[in-house]
Tab-separated table of C-alpha atoms and ligand atoms in Angstrom:
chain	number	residue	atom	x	y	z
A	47	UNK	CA	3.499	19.640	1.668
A	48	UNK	CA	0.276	17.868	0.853
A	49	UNK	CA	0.565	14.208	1.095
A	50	UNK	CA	3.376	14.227	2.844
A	51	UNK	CA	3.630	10.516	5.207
A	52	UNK	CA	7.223	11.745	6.756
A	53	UNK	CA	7.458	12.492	10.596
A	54	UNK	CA	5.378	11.664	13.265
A	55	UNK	CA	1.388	12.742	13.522
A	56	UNK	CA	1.996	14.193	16.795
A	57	UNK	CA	4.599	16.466	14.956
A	58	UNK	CA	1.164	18.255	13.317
A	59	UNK	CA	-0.905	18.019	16.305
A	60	UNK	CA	0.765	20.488	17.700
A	61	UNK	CA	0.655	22.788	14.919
A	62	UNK	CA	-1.461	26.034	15.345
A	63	UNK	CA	-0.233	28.313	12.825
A	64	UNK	CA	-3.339	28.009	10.608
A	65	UNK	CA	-6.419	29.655	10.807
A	66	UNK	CA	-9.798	27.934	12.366
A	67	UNK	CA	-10.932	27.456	8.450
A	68	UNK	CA	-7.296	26.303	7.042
A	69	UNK	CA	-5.148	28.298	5.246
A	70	UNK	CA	-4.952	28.902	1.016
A	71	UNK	CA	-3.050	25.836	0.639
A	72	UNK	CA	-5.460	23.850	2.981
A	73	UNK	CA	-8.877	25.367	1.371
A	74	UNK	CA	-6.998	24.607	-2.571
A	75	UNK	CA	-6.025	21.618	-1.549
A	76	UNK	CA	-10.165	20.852	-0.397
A	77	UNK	CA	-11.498	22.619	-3.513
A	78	UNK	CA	-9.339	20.837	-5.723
A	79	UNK	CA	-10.852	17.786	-3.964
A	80	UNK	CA	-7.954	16.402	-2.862
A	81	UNK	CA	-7.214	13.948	-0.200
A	82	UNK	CA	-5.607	15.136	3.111
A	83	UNK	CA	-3.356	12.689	4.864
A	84	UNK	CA	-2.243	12.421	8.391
A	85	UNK	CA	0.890	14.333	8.092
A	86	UNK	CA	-0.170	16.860	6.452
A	87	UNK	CA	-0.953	20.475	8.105
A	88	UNK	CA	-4.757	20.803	8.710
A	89	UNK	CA	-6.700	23.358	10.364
A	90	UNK	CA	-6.964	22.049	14.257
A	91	UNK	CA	-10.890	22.442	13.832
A	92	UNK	CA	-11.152	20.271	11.306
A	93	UNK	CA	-8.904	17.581	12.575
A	94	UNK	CA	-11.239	17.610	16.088
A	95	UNK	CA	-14.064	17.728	14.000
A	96	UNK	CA	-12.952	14.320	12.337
A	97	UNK	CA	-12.084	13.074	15.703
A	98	UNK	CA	-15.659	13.643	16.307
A	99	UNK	CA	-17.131	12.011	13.526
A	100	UNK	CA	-14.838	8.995	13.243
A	101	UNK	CA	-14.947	7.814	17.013
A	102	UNK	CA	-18.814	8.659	17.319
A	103	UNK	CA	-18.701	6.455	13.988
A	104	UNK	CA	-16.210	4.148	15.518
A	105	UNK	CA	-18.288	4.033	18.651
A	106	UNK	CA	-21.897	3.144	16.887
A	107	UNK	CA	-20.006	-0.226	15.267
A	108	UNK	CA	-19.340	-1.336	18.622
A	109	UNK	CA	-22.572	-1.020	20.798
A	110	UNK	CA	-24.083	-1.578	17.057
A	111	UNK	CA	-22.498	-5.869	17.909
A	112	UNK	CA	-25.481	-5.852	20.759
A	113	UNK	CA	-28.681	-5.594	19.002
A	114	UNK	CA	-27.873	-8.234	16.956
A	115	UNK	CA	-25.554	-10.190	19.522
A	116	UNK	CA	-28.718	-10.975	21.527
A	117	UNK	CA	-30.146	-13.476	19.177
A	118	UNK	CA	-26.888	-15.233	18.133
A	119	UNK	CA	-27.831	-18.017	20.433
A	120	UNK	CA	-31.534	-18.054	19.363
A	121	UNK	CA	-31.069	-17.802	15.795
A	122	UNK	CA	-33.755	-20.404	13.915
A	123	UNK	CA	-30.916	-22.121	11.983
A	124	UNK	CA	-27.376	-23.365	11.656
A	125	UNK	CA	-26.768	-21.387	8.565
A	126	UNK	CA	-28.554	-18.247	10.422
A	127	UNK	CA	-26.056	-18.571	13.108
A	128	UNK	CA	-22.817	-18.331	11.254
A	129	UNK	CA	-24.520	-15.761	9.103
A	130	UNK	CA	-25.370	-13.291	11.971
A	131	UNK	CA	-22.142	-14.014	13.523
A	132	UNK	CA	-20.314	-13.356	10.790
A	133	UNK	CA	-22.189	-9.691	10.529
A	134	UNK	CA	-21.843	-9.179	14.033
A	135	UNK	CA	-18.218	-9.951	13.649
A	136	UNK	CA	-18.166	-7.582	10.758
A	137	UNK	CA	-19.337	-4.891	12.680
A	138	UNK	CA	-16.295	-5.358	15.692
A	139	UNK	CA	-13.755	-5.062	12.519
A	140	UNK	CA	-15.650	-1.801	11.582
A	141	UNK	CA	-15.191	-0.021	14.710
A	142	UNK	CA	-11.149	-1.506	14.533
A	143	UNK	CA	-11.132	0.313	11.513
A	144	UNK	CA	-12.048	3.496	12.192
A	145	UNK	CA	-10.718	3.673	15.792
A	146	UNK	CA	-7.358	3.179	13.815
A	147	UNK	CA	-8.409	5.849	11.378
A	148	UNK	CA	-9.132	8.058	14.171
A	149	UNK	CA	-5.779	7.628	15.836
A	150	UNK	CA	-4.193	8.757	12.845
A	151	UNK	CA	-5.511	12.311	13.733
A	152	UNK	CA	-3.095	12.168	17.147
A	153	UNK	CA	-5.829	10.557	19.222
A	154	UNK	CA	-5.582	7.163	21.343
A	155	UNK	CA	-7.884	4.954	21.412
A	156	UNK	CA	-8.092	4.368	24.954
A	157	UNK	CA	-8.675	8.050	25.118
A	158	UNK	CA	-11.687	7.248	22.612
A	159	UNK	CA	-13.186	4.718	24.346
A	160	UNK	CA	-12.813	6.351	27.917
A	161	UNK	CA	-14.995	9.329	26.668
A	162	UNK	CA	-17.517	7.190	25.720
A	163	UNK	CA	-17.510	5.186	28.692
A	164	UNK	CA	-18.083	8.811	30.634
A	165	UNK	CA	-20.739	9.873	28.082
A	166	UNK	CA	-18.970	12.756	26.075
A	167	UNK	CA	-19.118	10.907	22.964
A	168	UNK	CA	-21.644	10.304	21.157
A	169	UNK	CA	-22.897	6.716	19.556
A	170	UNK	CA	-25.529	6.144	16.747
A	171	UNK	CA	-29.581	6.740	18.161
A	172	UNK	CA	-30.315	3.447	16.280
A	173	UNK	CA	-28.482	1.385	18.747
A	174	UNK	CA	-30.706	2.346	21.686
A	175	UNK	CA	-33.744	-0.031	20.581
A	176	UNK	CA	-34.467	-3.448	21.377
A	177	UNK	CA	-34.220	-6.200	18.978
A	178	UNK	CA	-37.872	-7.872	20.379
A	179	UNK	CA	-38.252	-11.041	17.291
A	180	UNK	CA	-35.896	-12.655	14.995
A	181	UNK	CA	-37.346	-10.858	12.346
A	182	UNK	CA	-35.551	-7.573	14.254
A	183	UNK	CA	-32.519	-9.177	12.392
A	184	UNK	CA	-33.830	-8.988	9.145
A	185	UNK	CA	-35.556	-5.129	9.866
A	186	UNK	CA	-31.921	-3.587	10.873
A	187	UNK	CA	-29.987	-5.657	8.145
A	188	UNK	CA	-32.919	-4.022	5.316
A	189	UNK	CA	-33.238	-0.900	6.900
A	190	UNK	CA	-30.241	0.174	9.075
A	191	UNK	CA	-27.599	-1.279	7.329
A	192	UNK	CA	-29.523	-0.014	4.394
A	193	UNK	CA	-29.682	3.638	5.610
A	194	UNK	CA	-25.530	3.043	6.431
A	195	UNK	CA	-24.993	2.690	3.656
A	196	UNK	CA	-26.662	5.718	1.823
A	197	UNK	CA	-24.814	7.770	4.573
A	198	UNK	CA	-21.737	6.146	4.211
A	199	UNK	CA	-21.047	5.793	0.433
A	200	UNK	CA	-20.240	9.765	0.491
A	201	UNK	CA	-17.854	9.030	2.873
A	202	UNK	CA	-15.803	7.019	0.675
A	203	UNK	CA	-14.698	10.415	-0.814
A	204	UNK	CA	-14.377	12.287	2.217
A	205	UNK	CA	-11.710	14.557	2.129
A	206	UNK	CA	-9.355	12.905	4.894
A	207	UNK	CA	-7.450	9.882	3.206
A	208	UNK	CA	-7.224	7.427	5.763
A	209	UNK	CA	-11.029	7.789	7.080
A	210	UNK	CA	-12.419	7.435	3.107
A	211	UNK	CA	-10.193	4.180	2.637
A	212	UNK	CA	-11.719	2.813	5.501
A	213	UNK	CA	-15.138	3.509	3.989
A	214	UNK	CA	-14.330	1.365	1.546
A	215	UNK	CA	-14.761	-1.832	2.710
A	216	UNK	CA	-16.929	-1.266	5.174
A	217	UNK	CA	-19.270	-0.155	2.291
A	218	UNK	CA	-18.751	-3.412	0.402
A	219	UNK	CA	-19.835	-5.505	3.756
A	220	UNK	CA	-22.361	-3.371	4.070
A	221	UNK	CA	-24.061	-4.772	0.895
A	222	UNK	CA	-23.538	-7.875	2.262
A	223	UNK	CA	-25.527	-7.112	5.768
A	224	UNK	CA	-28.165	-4.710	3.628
A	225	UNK	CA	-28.818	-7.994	1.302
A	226	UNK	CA	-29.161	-10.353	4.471
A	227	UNK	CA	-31.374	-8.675	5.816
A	228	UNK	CA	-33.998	-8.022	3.139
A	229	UNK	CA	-33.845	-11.974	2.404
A	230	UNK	CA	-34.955	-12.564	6.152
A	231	UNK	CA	-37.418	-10.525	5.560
A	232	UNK	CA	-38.238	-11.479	1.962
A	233	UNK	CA	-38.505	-15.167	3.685
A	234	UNK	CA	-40.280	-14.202	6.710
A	235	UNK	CA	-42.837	-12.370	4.692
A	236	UNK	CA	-43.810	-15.204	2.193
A	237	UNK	CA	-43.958	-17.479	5.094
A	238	UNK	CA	-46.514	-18.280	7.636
A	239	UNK	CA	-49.464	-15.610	8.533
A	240	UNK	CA	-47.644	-15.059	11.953
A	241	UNK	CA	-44.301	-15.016	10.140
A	242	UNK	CA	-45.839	-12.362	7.967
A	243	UNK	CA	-46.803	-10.179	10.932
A	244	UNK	CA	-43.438	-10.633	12.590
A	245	UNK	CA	-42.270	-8.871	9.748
A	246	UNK	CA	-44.177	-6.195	9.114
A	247	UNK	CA	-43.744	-5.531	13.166
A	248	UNK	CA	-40.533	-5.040	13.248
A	249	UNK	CA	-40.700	-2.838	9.952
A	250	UNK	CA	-42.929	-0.501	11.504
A	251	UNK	CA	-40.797	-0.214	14.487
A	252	UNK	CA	-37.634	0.218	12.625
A	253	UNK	CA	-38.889	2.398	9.945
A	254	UNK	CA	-38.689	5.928	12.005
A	255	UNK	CA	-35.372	4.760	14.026
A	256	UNK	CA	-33.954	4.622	10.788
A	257	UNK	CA	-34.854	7.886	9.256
A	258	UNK	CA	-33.712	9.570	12.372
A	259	UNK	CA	-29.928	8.105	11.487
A	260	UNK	CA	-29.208	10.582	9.204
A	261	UNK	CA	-29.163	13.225	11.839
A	262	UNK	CA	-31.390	16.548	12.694
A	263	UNK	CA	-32.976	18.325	9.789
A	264	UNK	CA	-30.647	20.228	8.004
A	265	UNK	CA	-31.586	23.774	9.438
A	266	UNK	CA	-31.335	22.332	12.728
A	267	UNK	CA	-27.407	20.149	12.089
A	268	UNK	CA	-24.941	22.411	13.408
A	269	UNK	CA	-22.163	20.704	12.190
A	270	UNK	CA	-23.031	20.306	8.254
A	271	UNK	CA	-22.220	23.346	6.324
A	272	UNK	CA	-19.117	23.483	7.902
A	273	UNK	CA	-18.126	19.995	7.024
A	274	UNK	CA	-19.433	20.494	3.741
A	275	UNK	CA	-17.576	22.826	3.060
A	276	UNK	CA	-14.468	20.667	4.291
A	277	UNK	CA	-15.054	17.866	1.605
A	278	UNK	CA	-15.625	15.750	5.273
A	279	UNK	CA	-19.538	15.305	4.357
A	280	UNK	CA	-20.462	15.478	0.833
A	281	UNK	CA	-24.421	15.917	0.834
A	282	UNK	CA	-26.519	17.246	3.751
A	283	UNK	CA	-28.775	15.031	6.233
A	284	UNK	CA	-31.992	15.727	4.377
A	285	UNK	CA	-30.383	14.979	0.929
A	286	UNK	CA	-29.369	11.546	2.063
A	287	UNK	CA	-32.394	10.678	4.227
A	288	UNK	CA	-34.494	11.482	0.659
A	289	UNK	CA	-32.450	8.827	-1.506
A	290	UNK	CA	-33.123	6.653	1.397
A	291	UNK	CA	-36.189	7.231	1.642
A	292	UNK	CA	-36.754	6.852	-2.676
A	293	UNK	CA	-34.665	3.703	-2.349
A	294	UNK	CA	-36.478	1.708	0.415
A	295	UNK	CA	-40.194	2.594	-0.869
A	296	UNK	CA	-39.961	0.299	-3.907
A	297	UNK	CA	-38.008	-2.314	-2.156
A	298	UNK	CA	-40.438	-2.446	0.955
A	299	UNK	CA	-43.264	-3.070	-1.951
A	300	UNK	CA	-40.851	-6.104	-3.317
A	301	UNK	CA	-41.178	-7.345	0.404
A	302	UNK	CA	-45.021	-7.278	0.739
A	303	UNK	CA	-44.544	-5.258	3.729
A	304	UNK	CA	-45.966	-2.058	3.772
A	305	UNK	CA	-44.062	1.689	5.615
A	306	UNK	CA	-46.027	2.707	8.817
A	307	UNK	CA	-46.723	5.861	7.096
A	308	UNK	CA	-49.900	7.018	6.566
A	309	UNK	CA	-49.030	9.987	4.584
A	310	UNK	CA	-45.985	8.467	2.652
A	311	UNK	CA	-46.606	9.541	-1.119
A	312	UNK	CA	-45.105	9.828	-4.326
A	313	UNK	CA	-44.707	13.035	-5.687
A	314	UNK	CA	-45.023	13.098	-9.593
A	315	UNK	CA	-43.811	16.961	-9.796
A	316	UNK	CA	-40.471	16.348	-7.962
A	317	UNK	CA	-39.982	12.302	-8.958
A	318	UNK	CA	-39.501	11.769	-4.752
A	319	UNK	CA	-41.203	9.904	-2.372
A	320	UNK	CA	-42.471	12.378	0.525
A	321	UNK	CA	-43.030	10.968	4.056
A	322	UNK	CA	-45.113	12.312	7.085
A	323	UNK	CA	-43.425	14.256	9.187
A	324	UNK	CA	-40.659	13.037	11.569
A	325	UNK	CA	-40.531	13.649	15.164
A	326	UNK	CA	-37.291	14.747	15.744
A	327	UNK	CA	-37.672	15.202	19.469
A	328	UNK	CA	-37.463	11.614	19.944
A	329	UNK	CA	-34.140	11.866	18.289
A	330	UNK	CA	-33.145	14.223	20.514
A	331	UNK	CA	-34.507	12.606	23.261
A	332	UNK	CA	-32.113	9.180	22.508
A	333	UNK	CA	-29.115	11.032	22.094
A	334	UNK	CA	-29.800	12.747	25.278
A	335	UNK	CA	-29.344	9.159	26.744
A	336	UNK	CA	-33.613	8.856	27.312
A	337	UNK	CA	-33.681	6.212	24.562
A	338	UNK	CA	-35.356	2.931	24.971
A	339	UNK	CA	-32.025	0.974	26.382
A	340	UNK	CA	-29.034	3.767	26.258
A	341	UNK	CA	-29.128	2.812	30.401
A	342	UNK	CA	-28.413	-0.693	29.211
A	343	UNK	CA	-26.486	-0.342	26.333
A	344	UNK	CA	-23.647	1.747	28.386
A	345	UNK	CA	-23.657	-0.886	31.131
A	346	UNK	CA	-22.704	-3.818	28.617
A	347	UNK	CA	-20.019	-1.887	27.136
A	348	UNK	CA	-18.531	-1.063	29.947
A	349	UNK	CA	-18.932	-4.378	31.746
A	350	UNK	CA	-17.253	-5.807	28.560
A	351	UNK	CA	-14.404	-3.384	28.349
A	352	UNK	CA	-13.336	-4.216	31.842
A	353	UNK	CA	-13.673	-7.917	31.537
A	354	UNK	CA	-10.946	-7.367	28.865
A	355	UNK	CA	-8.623	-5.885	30.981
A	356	UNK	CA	-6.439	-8.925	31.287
A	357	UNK	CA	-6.462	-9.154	27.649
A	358	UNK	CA	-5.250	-5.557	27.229
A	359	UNK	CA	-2.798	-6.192	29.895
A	360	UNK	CA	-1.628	-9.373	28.858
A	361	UNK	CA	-0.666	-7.733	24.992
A	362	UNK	CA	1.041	-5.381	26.861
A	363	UNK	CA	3.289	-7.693	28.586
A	364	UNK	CA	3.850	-9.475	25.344
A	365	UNK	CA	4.866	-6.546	23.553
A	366	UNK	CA	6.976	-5.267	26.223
A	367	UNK	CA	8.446	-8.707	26.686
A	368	UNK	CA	9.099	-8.673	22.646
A	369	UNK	CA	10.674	-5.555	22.117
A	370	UNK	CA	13.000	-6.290	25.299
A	371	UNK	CA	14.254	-9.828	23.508
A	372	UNK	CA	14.110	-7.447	20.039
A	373	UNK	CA	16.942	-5.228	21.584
A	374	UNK	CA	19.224	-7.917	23.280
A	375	UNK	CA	18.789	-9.957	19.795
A	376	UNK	CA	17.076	-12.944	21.430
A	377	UNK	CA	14.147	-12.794	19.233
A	378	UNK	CA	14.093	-16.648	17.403
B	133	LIG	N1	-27.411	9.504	16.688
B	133	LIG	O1	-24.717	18.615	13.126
B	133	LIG	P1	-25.170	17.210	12.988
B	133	LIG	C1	-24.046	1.708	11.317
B	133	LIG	C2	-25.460	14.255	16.690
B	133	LIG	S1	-23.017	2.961	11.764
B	133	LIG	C3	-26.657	10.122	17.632
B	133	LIG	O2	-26.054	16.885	11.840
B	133	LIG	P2	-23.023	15.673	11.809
B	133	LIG	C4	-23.467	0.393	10.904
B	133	LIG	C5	-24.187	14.693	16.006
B	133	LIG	O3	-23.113	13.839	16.321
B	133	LIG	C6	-24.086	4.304	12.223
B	133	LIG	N2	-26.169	11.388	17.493
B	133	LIG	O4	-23.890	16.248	13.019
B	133	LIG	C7	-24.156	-0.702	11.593
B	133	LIG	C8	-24.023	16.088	16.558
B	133	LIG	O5	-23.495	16.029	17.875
B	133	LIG	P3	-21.965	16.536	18.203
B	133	LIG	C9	-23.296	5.489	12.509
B	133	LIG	C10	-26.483	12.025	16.336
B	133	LIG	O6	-21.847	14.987	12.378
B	133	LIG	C11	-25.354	-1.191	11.126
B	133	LIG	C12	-25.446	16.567	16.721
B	133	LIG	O7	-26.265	15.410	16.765
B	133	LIG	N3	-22.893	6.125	11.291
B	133	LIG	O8	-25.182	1.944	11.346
B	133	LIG	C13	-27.247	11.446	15.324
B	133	LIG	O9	-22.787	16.714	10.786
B	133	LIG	C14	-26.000	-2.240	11.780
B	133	LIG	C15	-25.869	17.468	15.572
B	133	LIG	O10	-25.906	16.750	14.322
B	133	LIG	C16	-22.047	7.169	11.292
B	133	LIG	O11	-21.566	7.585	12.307
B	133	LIG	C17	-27.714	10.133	15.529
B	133	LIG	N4	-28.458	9.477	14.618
B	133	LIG	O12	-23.996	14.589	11.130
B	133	LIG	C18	-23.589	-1.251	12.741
B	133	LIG	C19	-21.722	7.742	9.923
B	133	LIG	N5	-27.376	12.341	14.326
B	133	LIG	O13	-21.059	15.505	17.573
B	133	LIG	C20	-24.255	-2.286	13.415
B	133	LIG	C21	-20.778	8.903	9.964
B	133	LIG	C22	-26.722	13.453	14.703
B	133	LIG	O14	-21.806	17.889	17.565
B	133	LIG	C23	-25.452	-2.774	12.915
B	133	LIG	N6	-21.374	10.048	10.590
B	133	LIG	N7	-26.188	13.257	15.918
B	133	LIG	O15	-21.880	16.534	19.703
B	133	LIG	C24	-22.120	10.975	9.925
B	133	LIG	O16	-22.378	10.851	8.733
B	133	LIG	C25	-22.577	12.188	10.679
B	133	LIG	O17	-21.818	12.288	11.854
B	133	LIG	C26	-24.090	12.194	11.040
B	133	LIG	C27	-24.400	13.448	11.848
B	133	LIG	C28	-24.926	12.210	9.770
B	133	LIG	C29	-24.471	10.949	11.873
């Protein structure tokens, strides 16, 4: 039954003969960490759980294009330019991605994007900050792409097939954006004095943003032991923001930039680097929509999504127009 690509998703969507937790076969299938793909019977919490962690994942790559998208047109250089385009352009192929991966669960994506237009999804907390300097470009390419890709490497053996393929790539240009973005840094920082303080300004106002990615404390994450369990999430949100955290330290000392952490320490007994703590209700307080520019964010997309109606429409018409010369044979 297992790996089955016959039939039709919706054929399994409709399926509710198995338990909230998946039946034997399901949980063997999970324990024997094997992959589950889209025809296969899964429990129906489990597919809406991916739903939910794919689109909000989906969702963060797209409103994740505006940060950066406001200094395309200011960037200091040619070769800047085409670079941050090229990452920004990365991140719209991200969300295409995993909005297909999604829709391989029984989902549309016009469904997808219409419930975060209405605010019941949810999008990444990170994207609700402004991008103030250039050297914000090199501060999310260091440290968010950086922390996306501690999160996301896990992912790549998620237990649903088509979402860990995806994770794949998207890992790989990852790098790319998390190497970018330490060498505008690295740059900026053995530059001018003012240079130099641009830097380590936008490091100590992306350093907490980025911590708060990997979600709420684990005693506080509703949503982890269960997808732990599931194969969906393979380490918990404190696990990963730790290796983050023991990753970045050293690199932020390569940078001569120091961590706007007063209390940030190494500790010898457990070989980790402990921070102060966070303040979580700030997280909270962003994904409640009370976030710096959520208001603003929101507005752009959906401005955006309806100056692409005639796009939408006009695909439409071609593929109605092809499939009509398709069945009379007067395709060329
Ligand atoms: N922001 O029970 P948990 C990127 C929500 S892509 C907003 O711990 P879970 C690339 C969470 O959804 C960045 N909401 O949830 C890039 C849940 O609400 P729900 C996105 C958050 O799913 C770089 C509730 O809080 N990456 O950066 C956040 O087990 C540069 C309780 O939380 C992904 O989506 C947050 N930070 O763990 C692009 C990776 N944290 O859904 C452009 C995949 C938590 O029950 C430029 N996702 N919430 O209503 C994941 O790994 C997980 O979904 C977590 C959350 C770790 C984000």
């Amino acid at each position: 039954m297992y790996g089955d690509h016959s039939g039709t998703p919706e054929q399994v969507w409709s399926h509710d003969a198995y338990a909230d937790d998946g039946d034997a076969d399901f949980l063997a299938l999970i324990q024997a960490d094997g992959r589950v793909e889209p025809r296969d019977a899964m429990p129906n919490a489990y597919r809406a759980s991916l739903v939910r962690q794919i689109a909000q994942h989906a969702h963060s790559e797209i409103i994740g294009m505006q940060p950066e998208g406001n200094w395309i047109s200011r960037a200091p250089s040619l070769k800047r330019k085409a670079i941050l385009m090229a990452k920004v352009q990365d991140e719209a192929g991200h969300g295409l991605y995993l909005y297909a991966a999604a829709e391989t669960l029984g989902v549309d994506r016009s469904e997808l994007l219409d419930k975060l237009h209405t605010g019941r999804h949810k999008y990444s907390s990170i994207f609700n900050y402004p991008t103030l300097t250039w050297a914000d470009m090199g501060a999310i390419g260091w440290l968010v792409d950086g922390a996306a890709i501690v999160n996301q490497v896990p992912i790549t053996r998620c237990s649903y097939g088509p979402y860990a393929r995806a994770m794949v790539r998207i890992c790989k240009e990852e790098s790319f954006h998390q190497r970018q973005g330490f060498e505008i840094l690295h740059t900026l920082s053995n530059g001018s004095p003012a240079q130099h303080a641009m830097a380590q300004d936008a490091v100590d106002r992306w350093w907490w943003p980025s911590l708060m990615m990997f979600g709420p404390p684990d005693d506080a994450s509703p949503n982890s032991e269960r997808s732990m369990r599931w194969g969906i999430k393979r380490f918990s949100n404190d696990e990963l923001r730790q290796r983050f955290v023991d990753m970045t330290v050293p690199q932020a000392q390569a940078l001569g930039l120091t961590l706007p952490d007063p209390e940030l320490a190494y500790d010898d007994t457990t070989g980790h680097w402990r921070t102060g703590a966070i303040d979580f209700t700030e997280l909270f307080e962003v994904i409640a929509g009370n976030g710096p520019c959520n208001a603003a964010r929101m507005a752009h997309r959906r401005g955006a999504h309806e100056r692409g109606q005639w796009v939408r429409d006009a695909a439409a018409a071609y593929a109605d127009k092809h499939r009509s010369a398709t069945a009379t044979g007067a395709v060329a």
